[in-house]
Amino acid sequence: MSAPQFLRLSKLAVLTSLALSSYSQATENKDNDENIEKIAVYGQHHKNYITEDAQSATKLGLTIKETPQSISVISRALMDDFSLDNLNAVLESTPGVTVEQIETDRTYFKARGFEITNFQINGMGLPQDLGSIQGTLDTSIFESIEVVRGANGLMTGAGNPSATVNMVLKKPTYQTKVSASASYGSWNNKRFELDASTALADDHAVRVAFTKQKTDSYLDRYEQDKTIYYLAYEGQLTDSTLLSVNYVNQKKDADSPLWGALPLYYTDGTATNYDSSTSTAADWSYWNNTAEQIFVSIEQSIAASWFIKANYAHIENEQESALFYVYGTPNKETQTGLSGLASNYNYKDEHDIFDLYATGKLDLFSREHDLSFGVNQADMKKTESSLYDANQQHPNPAPSIDHLNTWDGSAPVPTLNAGLRGGDVKNRQRSAYISARLSLTDSFNFLTGISQVNWQTDGISYGVNKAKDSEQTVPYFGAVYDFNESISSYASYTETFVPQTQRDINGDYLDPITGKSSEVGLKAQLLEDNLFITLAYFDAKQVGLAVAIPNSSPDDTRFYGADGINSDGFEVELSGKLTDDLSASFSYSGVNIEGDDLVKDYTPENQFKLAITHQVPTIEGLTFGLNYRWQDDTKRVQVRDANNNALVTTKQDAYGLLDLMATYEITDNVGVTLNINNVTSEKYINSLYWAQGYYGAPRSYAISVNWQL
């Protein structure tokens, strides 16, 4: 047995042993506590898009309405209705979020003009210095996905004033539930999901899930093969101690993926217009991603209104790839002028994250307040290597790619023997934090908090010494005023920072980038609390961004700290149940960006998103729905003259994407769902984040059969 296989089996064995030993221990405790009343909470599937709770912004146990920031929750119901099977699809439907899919297997996410670099699973932060996600995270194992927009320094430490994405894993249920789904769609898309949960005893439960998907693509030669395993355990060890353990293994193999994308203009400056299926990937290229995660949580009640919670996570991500990059500017008449570059890229990172905090209620001045405090440490290390033929000389000259529209992906398989570069970097983030909600009157609550964050980096990355220590104190202030039980107003101010390892003209490290975010808004719960509405105005600023000093040496580039992006705008969100038969999620976001013309150009200023499902009252079991996303025009200046005037500009007109769905419940246990995506077969460029780009998927179909016990 190979070492990686043994490692995976060992972790699964440890997980199983832990769950069984906990069950055995709790059974002994149960003999002594037979007279203690136990309450079981059962999960349920519903067609309502409203969710009241979210734990991404604070650890005070507040509802969304009580939290002075914009929070959106994509529910399991919405993901199921519209087959939002990966994180990209979910965030495309999330208010105020832009998905910059630059390649088939690498994506950036943005909010309020800034990259999203803060991701969580079950509230556990996953610190990272880049916002890109390699591969695509499957959503079959998540119960919901929470997005807190704006800076969120209390919960995430280092990061941008953009948003925090928290993926909430499915929990075991104490009622036996089994569901399965099989679907088939365009481009030979085959997907199977199995999800089962049951109680081991009155106070112990397990959940297992398995997902398998294999599909071709609208893109020439591109294929995917995904496999996801999930195991969760929850057990009441004593009447005051709760243990949760989660194990995740996601594997995605991609054949002929894009590394880079299509050229967007010809040598004469006019725009290219390839077929939507055109790809620059070689027929031998691949990009395989594996993610393995273990989460352990112990919650201990210590008083009637206080508990301590300890969380630990171990996360490993691996990539292995052989890639092919096409570069150059083609001639419009001859379709020549493109060349190829091959590379082998390997990557591995490991995270060990520990979080310990206490939260509860405090009586002061005859009023009840909320208090939370804790410490967090995240150790991260990553190694990467990139091997390519730097000179592209014999025996591996750069292959010429002519007539890209008809190219079949044939390119010489390279023997790479030069240009080996890479990195070996370790990061450690440590923070201590405290937050409180002070109940000043029955209607007015003031929130305050502070986080002390230290970030340490050591190692070499592509020849650059990354050794640097950064420390920052991050404040948080917020206020919520309840006009009545249904309507409240709020205001908040918070900050973040991003460590930098660039050096200035004197050889000293630049100070961290600091971010500031303020927000005011209204929140309302109407229609017997079935409908949730948020109106928000935000203003975010970033200063100290590293900018290269002109004409500095390429081998020793020096930088200066400059003003970064300033953004402000409005967001409106409505989600919930409008009638007994009609559920909806609607949002509008508008953002104005200053300080970076490039970002301003490729970021849509206005976005509109709408999802609706309607249960037909005259035909029991029949439901129709639509999911519509619209954004206005974007552009990217590709070539400028000596006076900085734009010579070549790529433009993407405003466009909208419409998805339709229909579900019919044949029996109480069996249903069938039809999804049609991009009904109008709109042709659009996925992103102008880079100088290259490729087209989104045209119209596609999928039909699934769903069964539940």
Short mmCIF file of N, CA, C and O in Angstrom, two decimals, residues 656-696:
data_model
loop_
_atom_site.label_atom_id
_atom_site.label_comp_id
_atom_site.label_asym_id
_atom_site.label_seq_id
_atom_site.Cartn_x
_atom_site.Cartn_y
_atom_site.Cartn_z
N GLY A 656 -27.53 38.84 -19.18
CA GLY A 656 -28.27 38.13 -18.14
C GLY A 656 -28.32 36.65 -18.45
O GLY A 656 -28.37 36.25 -19.62
N LEU A 657 -28.28 35.84 -17.40
CA LEU A 657 -28.34 34.38 -17.55
C LEU A 657 -29.60 33.87 -16.85
O LEU A 657 -29.83 34.17 -15.67
N LEU A 658 -30.39 33.11 -17.57
CA LEU A 658 -31.65 32.59 -17.05
C LEU A 658 -31.61 31.07 -16.96
O LEU A 658 -31.33 30.40 -17.95
N ASP A 659 -31.85 30.54 -15.76
CA ASP A 659 -31.98 29.10 -15.54
C ASP A 659 -33.41 28.80 -15.12
O ASP A 659 -34.02 29.56 -14.35
N LEU A 660 -33.94 27.69 -15.62
CA LEU A 660 -35.30 27.27 -15.27
C LEU A 660 -35.27 25.89 -14.65
O LEU A 660 -34.39 25.07 -14.96
N MET A 661 -36.22 25.61 -13.78
CA MET A 661 -36.33 24.28 -13.17
C MET A 661 -37.79 23.91 -13.01
O MET A 661 -38.67 24.77 -12.91
N ALA A 662 -38.03 22.61 -13.01
CA ALA A 662 -39.36 22.07 -12.72
C ALA A 662 -39.18 20.77 -11.96
O ALA A 662 -38.35 19.94 -12.32
N THR A 663 -39.92 20.63 -10.88
CA THR A 663 -39.86 19.43 -10.04
C THR A 663 -41.26 18.85 -9.88
O THR A 663 -42.23 19.60 -9.66
N TYR A 664 -41.35 17.54 -9.99
CA TYR A 664 -42.63 16.87 -9.75
C TYR A 664 -42.41 15.72 -8.78
O TYR A 664 -41.57 14.84 -9.02
N GLU A 665 -43.12 15.77 -7.66
CA GLU A 665 -43.03 14.71 -6.66
C GLU A 665 -44.03 13.62 -7.02
O GLU A 665 -45.23 13.76 -6.82
N ILE A 666 -43.49 12.53 -7.55
CA ILE A 666 -44.34 11.44 -8.02
C ILE A 666 -45.04 10.78 -6.83
O ILE A 666 -46.24 10.49 -6.88
N THR A 667 -44.29 10.55 -5.77
CA THR A 667 -44.84 10.04 -4.52
C THR A 667 -44.22 10.85 -3.39
O THR A 667 -43.44 11.78 -3.62
N ASP A 668 -44.54 10.50 -2.15
CA ASP A 668 -43.94 11.19 -1.01
C ASP A 668 -42.43 10.95 -0.95
O ASP A 668 -41.71 11.71 -0.30
N ASN A 669 -41.95 9.90 -1.61
CA ASN A 669 -40.55 9.53 -1.52
C ASN A 669 -39.76 9.72 -2.82
O ASN A 669 -38.53 9.75 -2.79
N VAL A 670 -40.44 9.85 -3.94
CA VAL A 670 -39.76 9.90 -5.24
C VAL A 670 -40.18 11.15 -6.00
O VAL A 670 -41.37 11.48 -6.07
N GLY A 671 -39.18 11.84 -6.55
CA GLY A 671 -39.45 13.01 -7.36
C GLY A 671 -38.51 13.07 -8.54
O GLY A 671 -37.47 12.40 -8.58
N VAL A 672 -38.86 13.90 -9.52
CA VAL A 672 -38.03 14.09 -10.70
C VAL A 672 -37.89 15.59 -10.93
O VAL A 672 -38.83 16.36 -10.74
N THR A 673 -36.66 16.03 -11.31
CA THR A 673 -36.38 17.45 -11.50
C THR A 673 -35.72 17.68 -12.86
O THR A 673 -34.82 16.93 -13.25
N LEU A 674 -36.18 18.70 -13.56
CA LEU A 674 -35.58 19.12 -14.83
C LEU A 674 -34.98 20.49 -14.64
O LEU A 674 -35.65 21.41 -14.17
N ASN A 675 -33.70 20.65 -15.00
CA ASN A 675 -33.02 21.94 -14.96
C ASN A 675 -32.55 22.31 -16.36
O ASN A 675 -31.98 21.48 -17.07
N ILE A 676 -32.80 23.56 -16.75
CA ILE A 676 -32.31 24.10 -18.01
C ILE A 676 -31.50 25.35 -17.67
O ILE A 676 -32.05 26.32 -17.13
N ASN A 677 -30.22 25.34 -17.95
CA ASN A 677 -29.35 26.47 -17.63
C ASN A 677 -29.03 27.29 -18.86
O ASN A 677 -28.91 26.76 -19.97
N ASN A 678 -28.89 28.60 -18.66
CA ASN A 678 -28.63 29.55 -19.74
C ASN A 678 -29.61 29.30 -20.89
O ASN A 678 -29.22 28.98 -22.02
N VAL A 679 -30.88 29.48 -20.58
CA VAL A 679 -31.96 29.14 -21.50
C VAL A 679 -31.79 29.83 -22.85
O VAL A 679 -32.05 29.24 -23.91
N THR A 680 -31.34 31.07 -22.85
CA THR A 680 -31.20 31.82 -24.11
C THR A 680 -29.87 31.57 -24.79
O THR A 680 -29.60 32.16 -25.84
N SER A 681 -29.02 30.71 -24.22
CA SER A 681 -27.71 30.39 -24.77
C SER A 681 -26.88 31.67 -24.99
O SER A 681 -26.25 31.86 -26.04
N GLU A 682 -26.90 32.54 -23.98
CA GLU A 682 -26.14 33.80 -24.03
C GLU A 682 -24.65 33.49 -24.15
O GLU A 682 -24.10 32.65 -23.44
N LYS A 683 -23.98 34.21 -25.07
CA LYS A 683 -22.53 34.07 -25.23
C LYS A 683 -21.84 35.23 -24.52
O LYS A 683 -22.14 36.39 -24.79
N TYR A 684 -20.93 34.91 -23.61
CA TYR A 684 -20.28 35.93 -22.80
C TYR A 684 -18.90 35.44 -22.36
O TYR A 684 -18.65 34.24 -22.28
N ILE A 685 -18.02 36.38 -22.06
CA ILE A 685 -16.70 36.06 -21.53
C ILE A 685 -16.81 35.91 -20.02
O ILE A 685 -17.36 36.78 -19.33
N ASN A 686 -16.32 34.81 -19.48
CA ASN A 686 -16.47 34.54 -18.05
C ASN A 686 -15.89 35.64 -17.18
O ASN A 686 -16.46 36.00 -16.15
N SER A 687 -14.73 36.18 -17.55
CA SER A 687 -14.06 37.16 -16.70
C SER A 687 -13.05 37.95 -17.52
O SER A 687 -12.42 37.42 -18.44
N LEU A 688 -12.89 39.22 -17.15
CA LEU A 688 -11.81 40.06 -17.70
C LEU A 688 -10.79 40.39 -16.63
O LEU A 688 -10.05 41.37 -16.73
N TYR A 689 -10.74 39.56 -15.60
CA TYR A 689 -9.76 39.71 -14.51
C TYR A 689 -8.34 39.62 -15.06
O TYR A 689 -7.44 40.31 -14.59
N TRP A 690 -8.14 38.73 -16.05
CA TRP A 690 -6.87 38.62 -16.74
C TRP A 690 -7.01 39.14 -18.16
O TRP A 690 -8.12 39.36 -18.66
N ALA A 691 -5.86 39.29 -18.85
CA ALA A 691 -5.86 39.77 -20.22
C ALA A 691 -6.45 38.75 -21.18
O ALA A 691 -6.86 39.08 -22.29
N GLN A 692 -6.47 37.48 -20.77
CA GLN A 692 -7.12 36.43 -21.55
C GLN A 692 -8.47 36.10 -20.92
O GLN A 692 -8.78 36.54 -19.81
N GLY A 693 -9.26 35.30 -21.61
CA GLY A 693 -10.56 34.90 -21.09
C GLY A 693 -11.15 33.81 -21.94
O GLY A 693 -10.65 33.51 -23.04
N TYR A 694 -12.23 33.19 -21.46
CA TYR A 694 -12.93 32.19 -22.26
C TYR A 694 -14.42 32.31 -22.01
O TYR A 694 -14.86 32.99 -21.08
N TYR A 695 -15.20 31.65 -22.86
CA TYR A 695 -16.65 31.85 -22.85
C TYR A 695 -17.34 30.91 -21.86
O TYR A 695 -16.87 29.81 -21.57
N GLY A 696 -18.47 31.42 -21.33
CA GLY A 696 -19.28 30.61 -20.43
C GLY A 696 -20.05 29.54 -21.17
O GLY A 696 -20.11 29.51 -22.41
#
